[in-house]
Amino acid sequence: DSGVTQTPKHLITATGQRVTLRCSPRSGDLSVYWYQQSLDQGLQFLIQYYNGEERAKGNILERFSAQQFPDLHSELNLSSLELGDSALYFCASSVSGRLTDTQYFGPGTRLTVL
Amino acid sequence: GENVEQHPSTLSVQEGDSAVIKCTYSDSASNYFPWYKQELGKRPQLIIDIRSNVGEKKDQRIAVTLNKTAKHFSLHITETQPEDSAVYFCAASIRDAGNQFYFGTGTSLTVIP
């Protein structure tokens, strides 16, 4: 157990809908990362937050947004969902958000868009 | 942006043999190279990493080598065991408008008892 929690574990929804994925980092970690893992695209970095502020943006679609709250938990919002958004979404946390910090991954949320 | 290529996509070895997975990257500014292991249905876990100022790093049966000139790095697993069976991902990271992480497409390693 990495200490990173994600809810829900599974999510099934329809195209066009909006969902929110939640992540709680390890105690003491200030930085949260979001990743998308799909069969055809592998593991893709979406976005990073550090202490409530956006630190880096990767391949995140405009339909997706995220935020990190004062208690350091983070939410990833996915809207206007498409079939291709079906994937495993991981969040990870690290102590300070430095490039070389070890990232600890949560168990993931499996999103299925029908 | 960075492009990370990983080979092979699948690898089968006999227990006790060595396994080597190779990754290449395109951006010479990349300066941190972690390797992750992901067992079936589980989360990725960091197993070893190397910074651009080091050529080799070892941790028990696992080693990573980096050739900055050729822009490639490799994961070496010696004396493989069945529990080494998993998908391994390489990644390259650069500080470019924040930390950017680019992953290879993964190698599915099967260790045959």
PDB file of C-alpha atoms in Angstrom:
ATOM      1  CA  ASP A   1       0.000   0.000   0.000  1.00  0.00           C
ATOM      2  CA  SER A   2       1.555   3.291  -1.122  1.00  0.00           C
ATOM      3  CA  GLY A   3      -0.558   5.489   1.147  1.00  0.00           C
ATOM      4  CA  VAL A   4      -2.174   7.196  -1.847  1.00  0.00           C
ATOM      5  CA  THR A   5      -5.901   6.648  -2.085  1.00  0.00           C
ATOM      6  CA  GLN A   6      -8.182   7.085  -5.057  1.00  0.00           C
ATOM      7  CA  THR A   7     -11.948   6.951  -5.328  1.00  0.00           C
ATOM      8  CA  PRO A   8     -13.918   5.517  -6.892  1.00  0.00           C
ATOM      9  CA  LYS A   9     -12.244   2.266  -7.934  1.00  0.00           C
ATOM     10  CA  HIS A  10     -14.509   1.815 -10.911  1.00  0.00           C
ATOM     11  CA  LEU A  11     -16.729   4.205 -12.793  1.00  0.00           C
ATOM     12  CA  ILE A  12     -19.067   3.395 -15.641  1.00  0.00           C
ATOM     13  CA  THR A  13     -20.777   6.218 -17.448  1.00  0.00           C
ATOM     14  CA  ALA A  14     -22.126   7.259 -20.817  1.00  0.00           C
ATOM     15  CA  THR A  15     -20.715   9.451 -23.550  1.00  0.00           C
ATOM     16  CA  GLY A  16     -21.269  13.143 -23.004  1.00  0.00           C
ATOM     17  CA  GLN A  17     -21.311  12.840 -19.233  1.00  0.00           C
ATOM     18  CA  ARG A  18     -19.025  14.407 -16.651  1.00  0.00           C
ATOM     19  CA  VAL A  19     -17.211  12.618 -13.840  1.00  0.00           C
ATOM     20  CA  THR A  20     -14.925  13.556 -10.975  1.00  0.00           C
ATOM     21  CA  LEU A  21     -12.064  11.394  -9.791  1.00  0.00           C
ATOM     22  CA  ARG A  22     -10.603  11.969  -6.365  1.00  0.00           C
ATOM     23  CA  CYS A  23      -7.118  11.453  -4.995  1.00  0.00           C
ATOM     24  CA  SER A  24      -5.672  11.795  -1.502  1.00  0.00           C
ATOM     25  CA  PRO A  25      -1.874  11.952  -1.397  1.00  0.00           C
ATOM     26  CA  ARG A  26       0.376  10.300   1.157  1.00  0.00           C
ATOM     27  CA  SER A  27       0.555  12.121   4.442  1.00  0.00           C
ATOM     28  CA  GLY A  28       3.153  14.865   4.115  1.00  0.00           C
ATOM     29  CA  ASP A  29       3.299  14.846   0.319  1.00  0.00           C
ATOM     30  CA  LEU A  30       2.655  18.230  -1.253  1.00  0.00           C
ATOM     31  CA  SER A  31       2.603  17.279  -4.911  1.00  0.00           C
ATOM     32  CA  VAL A  32       0.009  15.332  -6.867  1.00  0.00           C
ATOM     33  CA  TYR A  33       0.280  14.005 -10.401  1.00  0.00           C
ATOM     34  CA  TRP A  34      -2.420  12.620 -12.653  1.00  0.00           C
ATOM     35  CA  TYR A  35      -1.805   9.966 -15.305  1.00  0.00           C
ATOM     36  CA  GLN A  36      -3.974   8.237 -17.881  1.00  0.00           C
ATOM     37  CA  GLN A  37      -3.204   4.639 -18.829  1.00  0.00           C
ATOM     38  CA  SER A  38      -4.934   3.218 -21.858  1.00  0.00           C
ATOM     39  CA  LEU A  39      -4.169   0.097 -23.876  1.00  0.00           C
ATOM     40  CA  ASP A  40      -3.226   1.923 -27.057  1.00  0.00           C
ATOM     41  CA  GLN A  41      -1.459   4.963 -25.566  1.00  0.00           C
ATOM     42  CA  GLY A  42       0.323   3.570 -22.551  1.00  0.00           C
ATOM     43  CA  LEU A  43       0.948   5.739 -19.516  1.00  0.00           C
ATOM     44  CA  GLN A  44       0.514   9.450 -20.174  1.00  0.00           C
ATOM     45  CA  PHE A  45       1.265  12.312 -17.826  1.00  0.00           C
ATOM     46  CA  LEU A  46      -1.678  14.695 -17.551  1.00  0.00           C
ATOM     47  CA  ILE A  47      -0.949  17.324 -14.936  1.00  0.00           C
ATOM     48  CA  GLN A  48       0.940  18.075 -11.721  1.00  0.00           C
ATOM     49  CA  TYR A  49      -0.020  20.182  -8.728  1.00  0.00           C
ATOM     50  CA  TYR A  50       2.172  21.372  -5.925  1.00  0.00           C
ATOM     51  CA  ASN A  51       0.706  22.766  -2.723  1.00  0.00           C
ATOM     52  CA  GLY A  52      -2.477  23.842  -4.438  1.00  0.00           C
ATOM     53  CA  GLU A  53      -0.972  25.311  -7.570  1.00  0.00           C
ATOM     54  CA  GLU A  54      -0.569  23.866 -11.028  1.00  0.00           C
ATOM     55  CA  ARG A  55       3.094  22.991 -11.553  1.00  0.00           C
ATOM     56  CA  ALA A  56       3.193  21.273 -14.960  1.00  0.00           C
ATOM     57  CA  LYS A  57       0.843  20.295 -17.730  1.00  0.00           C
ATOM     58  CA  GLY A  58       1.244  17.280 -19.976  1.00  0.00           C
ATOM     59  CA  ASN A  59      -1.138  15.762 -22.503  1.00  0.00           C
ATOM     60  CA  ILE A  60      -4.299  16.920 -20.805  1.00  0.00           C
ATOM     61  CA  LEU A  61      -7.301  17.599 -23.002  1.00  0.00           C
ATOM     62  CA  GLU A  62      -9.241  20.843 -22.673  1.00  0.00           C
ATOM     63  CA  ARG A  63     -12.275  18.780 -21.614  1.00  0.00           C
ATOM     64  CA  PHE A  64     -10.301  17.700 -18.561  1.00  0.00           C
ATOM     65  CA  SER A  65      -9.447  19.875 -15.589  1.00  0.00           C
ATOM     66  CA  ALA A  66      -7.976  19.326 -12.179  1.00  0.00           C
ATOM     67  CA  GLN A  67      -7.400  21.112  -8.932  1.00  0.00           C
ATOM     68  CA  GLN A  68      -5.684  20.584  -5.631  1.00  0.00           C
ATOM     69  CA  PHE A  69      -7.448  21.738  -2.510  1.00  0.00           C
ATOM     70  CA  PRO A  70      -6.027  23.304   0.677  1.00  0.00           C
ATOM     71  CA  ASP A  71      -6.100  19.902   2.391  1.00  0.00           C
ATOM     72  CA  LEU A  72      -3.944  18.688  -0.562  1.00  0.00           C
ATOM     73  CA  HIS A  73      -6.401  16.211  -1.991  1.00  0.00           C
ATOM     74  CA  SER A  74      -6.933  16.556  -5.698  1.00  0.00           C
ATOM     75  CA  GLU A  75      -9.757  16.057  -8.125  1.00  0.00           C
ATOM     76  CA  LEU A  76      -9.647  15.345 -11.836  1.00  0.00           C
ATOM     77  CA  ASN A  77     -12.758  16.412 -13.717  1.00  0.00           C
ATOM     78  CA  LEU A  78     -13.515  14.812 -17.055  1.00  0.00           C
ATOM     79  CA  SER A  79     -16.349  16.285 -19.115  1.00  0.00           C
ATOM     80  CA  SER A  80     -18.072  15.628 -22.442  1.00  0.00           C
ATOM     81  CA  LEU A  81     -16.790  12.099 -22.136  1.00  0.00           C
ATOM     82  CA  GLU A  82     -15.961  10.110 -25.248  1.00  0.00           C
ATOM     83  CA  LEU A  83     -15.463   6.387 -25.748  1.00  0.00           C
ATOM     84  CA  GLY A  84     -11.742   6.984 -26.083  1.00  0.00           C
ATOM     85  CA  ASP A  85     -11.574   8.383 -22.556  1.00  0.00           C
ATOM     86  CA  SER A  86     -12.049   4.873 -21.188  1.00  0.00           C
ATOM     87  CA  ALA A  87      -8.844   4.162 -19.311  1.00  0.00           C
ATOM     88  CA  LEU A  88      -7.225   3.654 -15.963  1.00  0.00           C
ATOM     89  CA  TYR A  89      -6.526   6.969 -14.247  1.00  0.00           C
ATOM     90  CA  PHE A  90      -3.761   7.024 -11.680  1.00  0.00           C
ATOM     91  CA  CYS A  91      -2.749   9.725  -9.335  1.00  0.00           C
ATOM     92  CA  ALA A  92       0.635   9.777  -7.679  1.00  0.00           C
ATOM     93  CA  SER A  93       2.100  11.911  -4.958  1.00  0.00           C
ATOM     94  CA  SER A  94       5.567  13.011  -3.975  1.00  0.00           C
ATOM     95  CA  VAL A  95       7.078  14.970  -1.153  1.00  0.00           C
ATOM     96  CA  SER A  96       8.063  18.196  -2.821  1.00  0.00           C
ATOM     97  CA  GLY A  97       7.333  17.847  -6.506  1.00  0.00           C
ATOM     98  CA  ARG A  98      10.956  17.910  -7.571  1.00  0.00           C
ATOM     99  CA  LEU A  99      11.736  16.157 -10.816  1.00  0.00           C
ATOM    100  CA  THR A 100      13.678  13.432  -9.018  1.00  0.00           C
ATOM    101  CA  ASP A 101      11.238  12.830  -6.170  1.00  0.00           C
ATOM    102  CA  THR A 102       9.920   9.295  -5.948  1.00  0.00           C
ATOM    103  CA  GLN A 103       6.303   9.238  -7.016  1.00  0.00           C
ATOM    104  CA  TYR A 104       3.973   6.900  -5.154  1.00  0.00           C
ATOM    105  CA  PHE A 105       1.017   5.746  -7.199  1.00  0.00           C
ATOM    106  CA  GLY A 106      -2.503   5.186  -6.026  1.00  0.00           C
ATOM    107  CA  PRO A 107      -4.512   2.087  -6.997  1.00  0.00           C
ATOM    108  CA  GLY A 108      -6.176   3.864  -9.904  1.00  0.00           C
ATOM    109  CA  THR A 109      -9.723   4.533 -11.038  1.00  0.00           C
ATOM    110  CA  ARG A 110     -10.955   2.486 -13.964  1.00  0.00           C
ATOM    111  CA  LEU A 111     -13.245   4.597 -16.114  1.00  0.00           C
ATOM    112  CA  THR A 112     -15.469   2.945 -18.675  1.00  0.00           C
ATOM    113  CA  VAL A 113     -17.391   5.160 -21.074  1.00  0.00           C
ATOM    114  CA  LEU A 114     -20.240   3.384 -22.873  1.00  0.00           C
TER     115      LEU A 114
ATOM    116  CA  GLY B   1       8.338  17.471 -26.890  1.00  0.00           C
ATOM    117  CA  GLU B   2      10.189  14.385 -25.747  1.00  0.00           C
ATOM    118  CA  ASN B   3       9.676  11.007 -27.444  1.00  0.00           C
ATOM    119  CA  VAL B   4      10.534   7.844 -25.543  1.00  0.00           C
ATOM    120  CA  GLU B   5      10.716   4.544 -27.383  1.00  0.00           C
ATOM    121  CA  GLN B   6      10.922   1.242 -25.539  1.00  0.00           C
ATOM    122  CA  HIS B   7      11.937  -2.194 -26.807  1.00  0.00           C
ATOM    123  CA  PRO B   8      11.038  -4.967 -26.798  1.00  0.00           C
ATOM    124  CA  SER B   9       7.307  -4.814 -26.177  1.00  0.00           C
ATOM    125  CA  THR B  10       7.314  -8.401 -24.889  1.00  0.00           C
ATOM    126  CA  LEU B  11      10.132 -10.468 -23.460  1.00  0.00           C
ATOM    127  CA  SER B  12      10.214 -14.044 -22.212  1.00  0.00           C
ATOM    128  CA  VAL B  13      13.190 -15.439 -20.349  1.00  0.00           C
ATOM    129  CA  GLN B  14      13.949 -18.596 -18.430  1.00  0.00           C
ATOM    130  CA  GLU B  15      14.207 -18.262 -14.682  1.00  0.00           C
ATOM    131  CA  GLY B  16      17.770 -17.424 -13.748  1.00  0.00           C
ATOM    132  CA  ASP B  17      18.580 -15.756 -17.057  1.00  0.00           C
ATOM    133  CA  SER B  18      19.062 -12.027 -17.532  1.00  0.00           C
ATOM    134  CA  ALA B  19      16.591  -9.605 -19.068  1.00  0.00           C
ATOM    135  CA  VAL B  20      17.437  -6.343 -20.776  1.00  0.00           C
ATOM    136  CA  ILE B  21      14.981  -3.629 -21.745  1.00  0.00           C
ATOM    137  CA  LYS B  22      16.093  -0.626 -23.774  1.00  0.00           C
ATOM    138  CA  CYS B  23      14.710   2.867 -24.125  1.00  0.00           C
ATOM    139  CA  THR B  24      15.712   5.756 -26.321  1.00  0.00           C
ATOM    140  CA  TYR B  25      14.799   9.382 -25.897  1.00  0.00           C
ATOM    141  CA  SER B  26      14.930  12.343 -28.222  1.00  0.00           C
ATOM    142  CA  ASP B  27      15.399  15.445 -26.075  1.00  0.00           C
ATOM    143  CA  SER B  28      18.971  15.932 -24.889  1.00  0.00           C
ATOM    144  CA  ALA B  29      17.600  18.124 -22.082  1.00  0.00           C
ATOM    145  CA  SER B  30      16.071  15.076 -20.392  1.00  0.00           C
ATOM    146  CA  ASN B  31      17.932  14.559 -17.153  1.00  0.00           C
ATOM    147  CA  TYR B  32      16.089  12.016 -15.034  1.00  0.00           C
ATOM    148  CA  PHE B  33      15.196   8.467 -16.008  1.00  0.00           C
ATOM    149  CA  PRO B  34      13.031   6.349 -13.710  1.00  0.00           C
ATOM    150  CA  TRP B  35      11.896   2.779 -14.295  1.00  0.00           C
ATOM    151  CA  TYR B  36       8.552   1.500 -13.063  1.00  0.00           C
ATOM    152  CA  LYS B  37       7.276  -2.028 -12.565  1.00  0.00           C
ATOM    153  CA  GLN B  38       3.571  -2.703 -12.889  1.00  0.00           C
ATOM    154  CA  GLU B  39       2.243  -6.099 -11.934  1.00  0.00           C
ATOM    155  CA  LEU B  40      -1.041  -7.219 -13.427  1.00  0.00           C
ATOM    156  CA  GLY B  41      -3.907  -5.188 -12.025  1.00  0.00           C
ATOM    157  CA  LYS B  42      -1.657  -3.185  -9.729  1.00  0.00           C
ATOM    158  CA  ARG B  43      -0.191   0.272  -9.606  1.00  0.00           C
ATOM    159  CA  PRO B  44       3.182   1.266 -11.111  1.00  0.00           C
ATOM    160  CA  GLN B  45       6.029   1.211  -8.614  1.00  0.00           C
ATOM    161  CA  LEU B  46       9.405   2.856  -8.978  1.00  0.00           C
ATOM    162  CA  ILE B  47      12.147   0.236  -8.998  1.00  0.00           C
ATOM    163  CA  ILE B  48      15.225   2.222  -9.936  1.00  0.00           C
ATOM    164  CA  ASP B  49      16.140   5.582 -11.375  1.00  0.00           C
ATOM    165  CA  ILE B  50      19.180   7.348 -12.740  1.00  0.00           C
ATOM    166  CA  ARG B  51      20.140  10.958 -13.216  1.00  0.00           C
ATOM    167  CA  SER B  52      21.910  12.322 -16.251  1.00  0.00           C
ATOM    168  CA  ASN B  53      25.174  12.878 -14.374  1.00  0.00           C
ATOM    169  CA  VAL B  54      25.567   9.146 -13.692  1.00  0.00           C
ATOM    170  CA  GLY B  55      26.336   6.365 -16.163  1.00  0.00           C
ATOM    171  CA  GLU B  56      25.229   3.346 -14.173  1.00  0.00           C
ATOM    172  CA  LYS B  57      23.321   2.512 -11.040  1.00  0.00           C
ATOM    173  CA  LYS B  58      22.792  -0.848  -9.362  1.00  0.00           C
ATOM    174  CA  ASP B  59      20.389  -2.132  -6.769  1.00  0.00           C
ATOM    175  CA  GLN B  60      20.815  -5.825  -6.037  1.00  0.00           C
ATOM    176  CA  ARG B  61      19.667  -7.709  -9.173  1.00  0.00           C
ATOM    177  CA  ILE B  62      18.599  -4.571 -11.004  1.00  0.00           C
ATOM    178  CA  ALA B  63      20.816  -2.100 -12.811  1.00  0.00           C
ATOM    179  CA  VAL B  64      20.260   0.805 -15.137  1.00  0.00           C
ATOM    180  CA  THR B  65      22.781   2.189 -17.600  1.00  0.00           C
ATOM    181  CA  LEU B  66      22.616   5.545 -19.344  1.00  0.00           C
ATOM    182  CA  ASN B  67      24.371   6.643 -22.507  1.00  0.00           C
ATOM    183  CA  LYS B  68      23.747  10.365 -22.850  1.00  0.00           C
ATOM    184  CA  THR B  69      25.596  10.668 -26.123  1.00  0.00           C
ATOM    185  CA  ALA B  70      23.468   8.029 -27.789  1.00  0.00           C
ATOM    186  CA  LYS B  71      20.399   9.068 -25.811  1.00  0.00           C
ATOM    187  CA  HIS B  72      19.492   5.638 -24.589  1.00  0.00           C
ATOM    188  CA  PHE B  73      19.174   3.892 -21.265  1.00  0.00           C
ATOM    189  CA  SER B  74      18.618   0.285 -20.343  1.00  0.00           C
ATOM    190  CA  LEU B  75      17.250  -1.794 -17.505  1.00  0.00           C
ATOM    191  CA  HIS B  76      19.124  -4.973 -16.660  1.00  0.00           C
ATOM    192  CA  ILE B  77      17.629  -7.662 -14.437  1.00  0.00           C
ATOM    193  CA  THR B  78      19.929 -10.526 -13.525  1.00  0.00           C
ATOM    194  CA  GLU B  79      19.026 -13.933 -12.082  1.00  0.00           C
ATOM    195  CA  THR B  80      15.406 -13.396 -13.006  1.00  0.00           C
ATOM    196  CA  GLN B  81      12.690 -14.898 -10.829  1.00  0.00           C
ATOM    197  CA  PRO B  82       9.009 -15.582 -11.588  1.00  0.00           C
ATOM    198  CA  GLU B  83       8.031 -12.622  -9.399  1.00  0.00           C
ATOM    199  CA  ASP B  84       9.888 -10.356 -11.813  1.00  0.00           C
ATOM    200  CA  SER B  85       7.093 -11.024 -14.321  1.00  0.00           C
ATOM    201  CA  ALA B  86       5.357  -7.680 -14.896  1.00  0.00           C
ATOM    202  CA  VAL B  87       5.168  -4.763 -17.289  1.00  0.00           C
ATOM    203  CA  TYR B  88       8.136  -2.429 -17.050  1.00  0.00           C
ATOM    204  CA  PHE B  89       7.942   1.200 -18.095  1.00  0.00           C
ATOM    205  CA  CYS B  90      10.826   3.542 -18.672  1.00  0.00           C
ATOM    206  CA  ALA B  91      10.397   7.284 -18.457  1.00  0.00           C
ATOM    207  CA  ALA B  92      12.348  10.409 -19.237  1.00  0.00           C
ATOM    208  CA  SER B  93      11.803  13.631 -17.389  1.00  0.00           C
ATOM    209  CA  ILE B  94      12.859  17.166 -18.116  1.00  0.00           C
ATOM    210  CA  ARG B  95      12.222  20.435 -16.423  1.00  0.00           C
ATOM    211  CA  ASP B  96      10.400  22.302 -19.150  1.00  0.00           C
ATOM    212  CA  ALA B  97       7.684  24.716 -18.034  1.00  0.00           C
ATOM    213  CA  GLY B  98       7.469  22.520 -14.990  1.00  0.00           C
ATOM    214  CA  ASN B  99       8.350  18.867 -14.684  1.00  0.00           C
ATOM    215  CA  GLN B 100       7.414  16.893 -17.757  1.00  0.00           C
ATOM    216  CA  PHE B 101       7.273  13.119 -17.685  1.00  0.00           C
ATOM    217  CA  TYR B 102       7.308  10.962 -20.795  1.00  0.00           C
ATOM    218  CA  PHE B 103       6.821   7.216 -20.625  1.00  0.00           C
ATOM    219  CA  GLY B 104       7.786   4.390 -22.912  1.00  0.00           C
ATOM    220  CA  THR B 105       5.064   2.053 -24.110  1.00  0.00           C
ATOM    221  CA  GLY B 106       6.030  -0.712 -21.707  1.00  0.00           C
ATOM    222  CA  THR B 107       7.659  -4.147 -21.872  1.00  0.00           C
ATOM    223  CA  SER B 108       5.754  -7.190 -20.723  1.00  0.00           C
ATOM    224  CA  LEU B 109       8.320  -9.477 -19.109  1.00  0.00           C
ATOM    225  CA  THR B 110       7.499 -13.113 -18.478  1.00  0.00           C
ATOM    226  CA  VAL B 111       9.908 -15.233 -16.464  1.00  0.00           C
ATOM    227  CA  ILE B 112       9.347 -18.901 -17.164  1.00  0.00           C
ATOM    228  CA  PRO B 113       9.989 -21.174 -14.173  1.00  0.00           C
TER     229      PRO B 113
END
